[in-house]
Amino acid sequence: MADTEQKPEETPAAEEPKKTIEDKPVENGDEKAVETVADGETPKTEEEGAKEEPKAEENAVENHENGDEGDAEGGEGEAEEETPPPSLEAPTENPFTDEDVQQLLDLESGEEGWDKVKEKKGAVIYKKSEKNSVPLIKGVLEYTGIPTEKVLEFYTDFEVRKKWNKKTVIIDVLEERDDFQIIHSVFKMPTGCDNRDAVQCHMVKSEEDGSRHVLLYKSCNHPNKPPKKSSPLRADVQLMGAVIRPKEGEEGVTTVTFFTQTNLKGWMPKAIVNKIIVGFPVALYDDLTLYWKKITEPPKSPEKKEKKNKEKAAEENGEAAAGEEGDKKEEEKKDGEEEAKEADVTTEKKEEGGEAASTEAAAEGTPVGEGESGKLDTKDIPDADDEEAK
């Protein structure tokens, strides 16, 4: 009897379903929150939950990475959350490995997955979608007429780079090590958006024959440049680098294959984000090409410079010069008319003087019919019969 009375207490049927609700780990090791189900509600199956999770994750990424376009319409808002600092603290030893170099070389030669998004003379830009939703950008830039050694200098001498790279407004070397540097860069953003910055380790690995130079960057922290909550906002540079080499088969052409995968953080419309990340390598080509032309153009001779200044002044004062020329012609015309009048008066006076002289000569000169001897020349006197006949 004792055994039969205790059985209902040992296994209550009502509490059995509660034991089936457990915490389930996901693939990356994180655990989901315990799901509570209201009375009378049917729990969601694993398939239904799996369908909803990607959509929620996609929306979260869109809002966090680029900002909702409606919310960001009036400009850029504050960052949704602070950028987690890189795990690499200001290193004292070179943090780069051969694997980092090989990664860039593989990206340079690889063609699969790249979509061409922009093309212009000297620059072709490609884009590859990544699992973390931050696209990878590759810019293939061809500098015609600039030696490879000079291109390397322009990219790695940061004092020189400040003179031509308009998109990077500040580049400071925080630490100089034997074989690498720690640098702080500030990237210029469009009007209405906060500038971005980054702290990175940087080094150059070159082949001995100068056939290839690999520029490596890796984000890190540094006590002299901690992230700010205001401008400039700390960007999350997940990958950056470049491969510089002479273009095979074309003398005098240097190819730079530039890579960047950067999360700009903060609130920003997606269209502006795309314009910035695609436009950055294009600006590297345009800015350096213009700078090279500026410093290599031969100086103008003083004569050519003076001639050009005169032409410019004449062009600016064209109307005034034309007016002066018209006035001069008008004065010449008036002078000509006055001279013509004076000439007519002189001619009239001469004619009047000639007539008077003729009259005087006729009055005082030789009589009609009188010859040179002063005698009357009868042959000049008409006969009477001829006169009557007339």
C-alpha positions as CSV (number, residue, x, y, z in Angstrom):
1,M,0.0,0.0,0.0
2,A,2.8,2.4,0.8
3,D,4.3,1.9,-2.7
4,T,1.1,2.6,-4.5
5,E,0.4,5.8,-2.5
6,Q,3.9,7.3,-3.4
7,K,3.7,6.7,-7.2
8,P,1.6,9.8,-8.1
9,E,4.0,12.0,-6.2
10,E,7.1,10.7,-8.0
11,T,6.1,11.3,-11.6
12,P,3.7,14.2,-12.0
13,A,2.6,14.3,-15.7
14,A,2.0,18.1,-15.7
15,E,5.7,19.0,-15.2
16,E,7.1,16.6,-17.8
17,P,7.0,19.2,-20.8
18,K,9.0,21.8,-18.9
19,K,12.0,19.6,-18.9
20,T,12.2,19.6,-22.7
21,I,13.0,23.4,-22.9
22,E,16.8,23.7,-22.7
23,D,19.6,26.1,-23.7
24,K,21.0,25.1,-27.1
25,P,24.5,26.2,-28.2
26,V,25.0,27.6,-31.7
27,E,27.9,26.8,-34.0
28,N,30.3,29.6,-32.8
29,G,30.0,28.5,-29.2
30,D,27.7,31.3,-28.0
31,E,24.4,30.2,-26.3
32,K,20.9,31.4,-27.2
33,A,18.7,32.9,-24.5
34,V,16.2,30.5,-23.0
35,E,13.0,30.7,-25.0
36,T,9.8,31.1,-23.0
37,V,6.5,29.9,-24.4
38,A,3.2,31.3,-23.2
39,D,0.5,28.9,-22.1
40,G,-1.5,27.7,-25.0
41,E,1.2,28.9,-27.6
42,T,2.9,26.4,-29.9
43,P,6.7,26.6,-29.6
44,K,8.5,27.4,-32.9
45,T,10.3,24.6,-34.6
46,E,14.0,24.9,-35.3
47,E,13.3,25.4,-39.0
48,E,11.0,28.4,-38.3
49,G,13.6,29.9,-36.0
50,A,16.3,29.4,-38.6
51,K,14.3,31.3,-41.2
52,E,13.8,34.3,-39.0
53,E,17.4,34.6,-37.7
54,P,19.1,35.6,-41.0
55,K,16.5,38.3,-41.7
56,A,17.0,39.8,-38.2
57,E,20.8,39.6,-38.6
58,E,20.6,41.2,-42.0
59,N,18.6,44.1,-40.7
60,A,20.9,44.6,-37.7
61,V,24.0,44.7,-40.0
62,E,22.3,47.2,-42.4
63,N,21.5,49.6,-39.6
64,H,24.8,49.2,-37.8
65,E,27.2,49.4,-40.7
66,N,25.5,52.0,-42.9
67,G,22.8,53.5,-40.9
68,D,19.1,53.6,-41.9
69,E,18.8,56.0,-44.8
70,G,15.6,57.5,-43.3
71,D,17.2,58.1,-39.9
72,A,20.4,59.5,-41.4
73,E,18.7,61.8,-43.9
74,G,19.6,65.0,-42.1
75,G,23.3,64.1,-41.7
76,E,25.4,61.7,-39.7
77,G,24.4,60.7,-36.2
78,E,26.5,59.4,-33.4
79,A,28.0,55.9,-33.5
80,E,25.6,53.2,-32.3
81,E,28.3,51.7,-30.2
82,E,32.0,52.2,-29.6
83,T,34.4,50.3,-31.9
84,P,35.9,47.4,-30.1
85,P,39.6,48.0,-29.8
86,P,41.9,45.8,-31.9
87,S,43.5,42.9,-29.9
88,L,46.9,44.0,-31.0
89,E,48.4,46.5,-28.5
90,A,51.2,48.8,-29.5
91,P,53.7,46.1,-30.5
92,T,57.4,46.3,-29.9
93,E,58.1,43.5,-32.3
94,N,57.2,43.2,-36.0
95,P,53.6,41.8,-36.1
96,F,53.6,40.8,-39.8
97,T,54.2,37.3,-41.1
98,D,54.8,35.7,-44.5
99,E,51.1,34.7,-44.4
100,D,50.2,38.4,-44.5
101,V,52.3,38.9,-47.6
102,Q,50.9,35.8,-49.3
103,Q,47.3,36.9,-48.6
104,L,47.8,40.1,-50.6
105,L,49.5,38.3,-53.4
106,D,46.6,35.8,-53.6
107,L,44.1,38.7,-53.7
108,E,46.1,40.4,-56.4
109,S,46.2,37.4,-58.7
110,G,42.7,36.0,-57.9
111,E,39.8,36.7,-60.2
112,E,37.0,34.7,-58.7
113,G,34.2,36.7,-56.9
114,W,35.3,40.2,-58.0
115,D,32.8,42.5,-59.6
116,K,33.9,45.5,-61.6
117,V,32.2,48.6,-60.2
118,K,34.1,51.5,-61.7
119,E,36.5,52.1,-64.6
120,K,38.3,55.1,-65.9
121,K,41.6,55.9,-67.6
122,G,44.3,54.5,-65.3
123,A,42.1,53.0,-62.7
124,V,39.8,50.0,-62.5
125,I,37.9,49.2,-59.2
126,Y,36.6,45.8,-58.1
127,K,34.4,44.8,-55.2
128,K,33.9,41.4,-53.5
129,S,31.2,40.6,-51.0
130,E,32.4,39.1,-47.7
131,K,30.6,37.1,-45.1
132,N,31.0,39.8,-42.5
133,S,29.0,42.2,-44.8
134,V,32.0,44.6,-45.1
135,P,33.0,44.5,-48.8
136,L,36.5,44.1,-50.0
137,I,37.7,46.7,-52.5
138,K,40.5,46.2,-55.0
139,G,41.8,49.1,-57.1
140,V,44.2,48.4,-60.0
141,L,46.0,51.7,-60.7
142,E,48.4,52.2,-63.6
143,Y,50.7,55.2,-63.3
144,T,52.2,56.1,-66.8
145,G,55.5,57.8,-66.8
146,I,56.2,57.5,-63.1
147,P,59.1,55.1,-62.2
148,T,58.3,52.3,-59.7
149,E,60.9,53.6,-57.2
150,K,59.2,57.0,-57.2
151,V,55.7,55.5,-56.7
152,L,57.0,53.5,-53.8
153,E,58.5,56.7,-52.3
154,F,55.3,58.7,-52.8
155,Y,53.2,55.9,-51.0
156,T,55.6,55.2,-48.1
157,D,57.2,58.6,-47.3
158,F,54.4,60.1,-45.3
159,E,55.8,63.6,-45.3
160,V,55.7,63.5,-49.1
161,R,52.3,61.8,-49.1
162,K,50.7,64.6,-47.2
163,K,51.5,66.9,-50.2
164,W,49.5,64.8,-52.7
165,N,47.0,62.5,-51.0
166,K,44.0,64.8,-50.4
167,K,41.8,62.1,-48.9
168,T,44.2,61.4,-46.1
169,V,44.5,64.7,-44.3
170,I,46.8,63.6,-41.5
171,I,49.5,60.9,-41.4
172,D,51.7,60.9,-38.2
173,V,54.3,58.3,-37.3
174,L,53.7,57.5,-33.6
175,E,56.6,55.0,-33.3
176,E,59.5,54.2,-35.6
177,R,60.9,50.6,-35.2
178,D,63.7,48.9,-37.0
179,D,61.5,47.2,-39.6
180,F,58.0,48.7,-39.1
181,Q,56.2,51.8,-38.0
182,I,53.1,52.6,-36.0
183,I,51.1,55.4,-37.8
184,H,48.0,57.4,-37.2
185,S,45.9,58.4,-40.2
186,V,42.8,60.7,-40.5
187,F,40.6,60.1,-43.6
188,K,38.6,62.9,-45.0
189,M,34.8,62.3,-45.3
190,P,32.2,64.2,-47.3
191,T,30.6,67.4,-46.0
192,G,28.2,66.7,-43.1
193,C,30.0,63.5,-42.0
194,D,32.7,63.1,-39.3
195,N,36.2,62.3,-40.4
196,R,37.5,58.8,-39.6
197,D,40.8,57.7,-38.2
198,A,42.9,54.6,-37.7
199,V,46.0,53.5,-35.9
200,Q,48.0,50.9,-37.8
201,C,51.3,49.0,-37.9
202,H,52.9,49.5,-41.3
203,M,55.8,47.9,-43.1
204,V,57.2,47.4,-46.7
205,K,58.5,44.0,-47.9
206,S,60.5,44.4,-51.2
207,E,62.2,42.0,-53.5
208,E,65.9,42.5,-53.8
209,D,65.7,43.2,-57.6
210,G,62.9,45.8,-57.1
211,S,60.4,43.7,-59.1
212,R,57.8,43.9,-56.3
213,H,57.0,45.8,-53.2
214,V,54.3,44.8,-50.7
215,L,52.8,47.4,-48.4
216,L,51.3,45.9,-45.2
217,Y,49.0,47.5,-42.7
218,K,47.5,46.0,-39.5
219,S,45.2,47.8,-37.0
220,C,46.5,48.2,-33.5
221,N,46.1,50.3,-30.3
222,H,48.4,53.0,-29.1
223,P,48.2,55.0,-25.9
224,N,48.9,58.3,-27.6
225,K,45.9,58.0,-29.9
226,P,43.0,56.3,-28.2
227,P,39.6,56.2,-30.0
228,K,37.3,59.3,-29.6
229,K,33.6,59.5,-29.2
230,S,33.5,62.5,-31.4
231,S,35.3,63.4,-34.7
232,P,37.3,61.7,-35.9
233,L,35.5,58.4,-35.3
234,R,37.7,55.3,-35.2
235,A,37.2,53.2,-38.3
236,D,37.5,49.4,-38.2
237,V,40.2,48.7,-40.8
238,Q,40.0,44.9,-41.2
239,L,42.4,44.7,-44.1
240,M,44.6,47.2,-46.0
241,G,47.6,46.8,-48.2
242,A,49.1,47.3,-51.7
243,V,51.3,45.6,-54.2
244,I,53.6,47.9,-56.3
245,R,55.4,46.5,-59.3
246,P,56.5,47.6,-62.9
247,K,53.9,46.6,-65.5
248,E,55.1,43.7,-67.5
249,G,55.7,44.5,-71.1
250,E,55.1,48.2,-70.8
251,E,58.2,50.3,-70.0
252,G,57.5,53.4,-67.8
253,V,54.3,52.1,-66.4
254,T,53.9,51.2,-62.7
255,T,51.0,49.2,-61.4
256,V,49.6,49.6,-57.9
257,T,47.0,47.0,-56.7
258,F,45.5,48.6,-53.6
259,F,43.2,46.7,-51.2
260,T,41.0,47.9,-48.4
261,Q,38.2,46.4,-46.2
262,T,37.1,49.1,-43.8
263,N,34.0,49.4,-41.7
264,L,33.5,53.2,-41.4
265,K,31.2,52.8,-38.3
266,G,28.7,55.4,-37.2
267,W,25.5,56.4,-39.0
268,M,25.9,57.0,-42.7
269,P,23.6,56.4,-45.7
270,K,24.6,53.3,-47.7
271,A,25.0,55.3,-51.0
272,I,27.6,57.5,-49.3
273,V,29.4,54.6,-47.8
274,N,29.7,52.9,-51.2
275,K,30.9,56.2,-52.8
276,I,33.6,56.6,-50.2
277,I,35.1,53.1,-50.3
278,V,35.0,52.9,-54.1
279,G,36.3,56.5,-54.5
280,F,39.3,56.1,-52.2
281,P,41.6,54.2,-54.6
282,V,40.4,56.4,-57.5
283,A,41.6,59.4,-55.5
284,L,45.0,57.7,-55.0
285,Y,45.4,57.6,-58.8
286,D,44.1,61.1,-59.6
287,D,46.0,62.9,-56.8
288,L,49.4,61.3,-57.5
289,T,49.1,61.7,-61.3
290,L,48.3,65.4,-60.8
291,Y,51.2,65.9,-58.3
292,W,53.7,64.2,-60.6
293,K,52.7,66.4,-63.5
294,K,53.1,69.5,-61.3
295,I,56.6,68.6,-60.1
296,T,57.9,67.4,-63.4
297,E,56.7,70.1,-65.8
298,P,59.7,72.1,-67.0
299,P,59.9,75.7,-65.7
300,K,58.7,78.3,-68.2
301,S,61.3,80.7,-69.6
302,P,60.9,84.4,-68.6
303,E,60.1,85.4,-72.2
304,K,57.3,82.8,-72.4
305,K,56.0,83.8,-69.0
306,E,56.0,87.5,-69.9
307,K,54.3,86.7,-73.2
308,K,51.6,84.7,-71.4
309,N,51.1,87.4,-68.9
310,K,50.6,90.0,-71.6
311,E,48.2,87.7,-73.4
312,K,46.3,87.2,-70.2
313,A,46.2,90.9,-69.5
314,A,45.1,91.6,-73.1
315,E,42.3,89.1,-72.8
316,E,41.2,90.5,-69.5
317,N,41.3,94.1,-70.9
318,G,40.0,93.1,-74.3
319,E,37.0,95.4,-74.2
320,A,39.1,98.4,-73.1
321,A,41.7,97.7,-75.7
322,A,39.0,97.5,-78.4
323,G,37.6,100.8,-77.2
324,E,41.0,102.5,-77.4
325,E,41.6,101.2,-80.8
326,G,38.2,102.5,-82.0
327,D,38.9,105.9,-80.5
328,K,42.2,106.0,-82.3
329,K,40.7,105.1,-85.6
330,E,38.0,107.8,-85.1
331,E,40.7,110.4,-84.4
332,E,42.6,109.4,-87.5
333,K,39.5,109.7,-89.5
334,K,38.8,113.2,-88.2
335,D,42.4,114.2,-88.9
336,G,42.1,113.0,-92.5
337,E,38.9,114.9,-93.1
338,E,40.5,118.1,-91.8
339,E,43.6,117.6,-94.0
340,A,41.3,117.1,-97.0
341,K,39.5,120.3,-96.2
342,E,42.8,122.2,-95.9
343,A,43.9,120.7,-99.2
344,D,40.7,121.9,-100.9
345,V,41.1,125.4,-99.6
346,T,44.7,125.5,-100.8
347,T,43.6,124.3,-104.2
348,E,40.9,126.9,-104.5
349,K,43.4,129.6,-103.5
350,K,45.8,128.4,-106.1
351,E,43.1,128.4,-108.8
352,E,42.0,131.9,-107.8
353,G,45.6,133.1,-107.9
354,G,46.1,131.6,-111.4
355,E,43.0,133.3,-112.8
356,A,44.1,136.6,-111.4
357,A,47.6,136.2,-112.9
358,S,46.1,135.4,-116.3
359,T,43.9,138.4,-116.2
360,E,46.7,140.7,-115.2
361,A,48.9,139.2,-117.8
362,A,46.2,139.7,-120.5
363,A,45.8,143.3,-119.4
364,E,49.5,144.1,-119.3
365,G,50.8,141.6,-121.8
366,T,51.2,141.6,-125.7
367,P,48.2,143.1,-127.6
368,V,46.2,140.8,-129.8
369,G,47.5,140.5,-133.3
370,E,50.9,141.9,-132.3
371,G,53.9,139.8,-133.0
372,E,57.1,139.4,-131.2
373,S,58.5,142.5,-132.9
374,G,55.6,144.7,-131.7
375,K,54.3,145.2,-135.2
376,L,50.7,144.5,-136.1
377,D,50.3,141.1,-137.7
378,T,47.6,141.5,-140.3
379,K,47.2,137.8,-140.8
380,D,45.5,137.6,-137.4
381,I,42.9,140.2,-138.4
382,P,39.9,138.7,-140.2
383,D,38.9,140.0,-143.6
384,A,35.9,142.2,-143.9
385,D,34.3,139.9,-146.5
386,D,34.7,137.0,-144.1
387,E,33.1,139.0,-141.4
388,E,30.1,139.9,-143.5
389,A,29.7,136.3,-144.7
390,K,29.4,135.2,-141.1
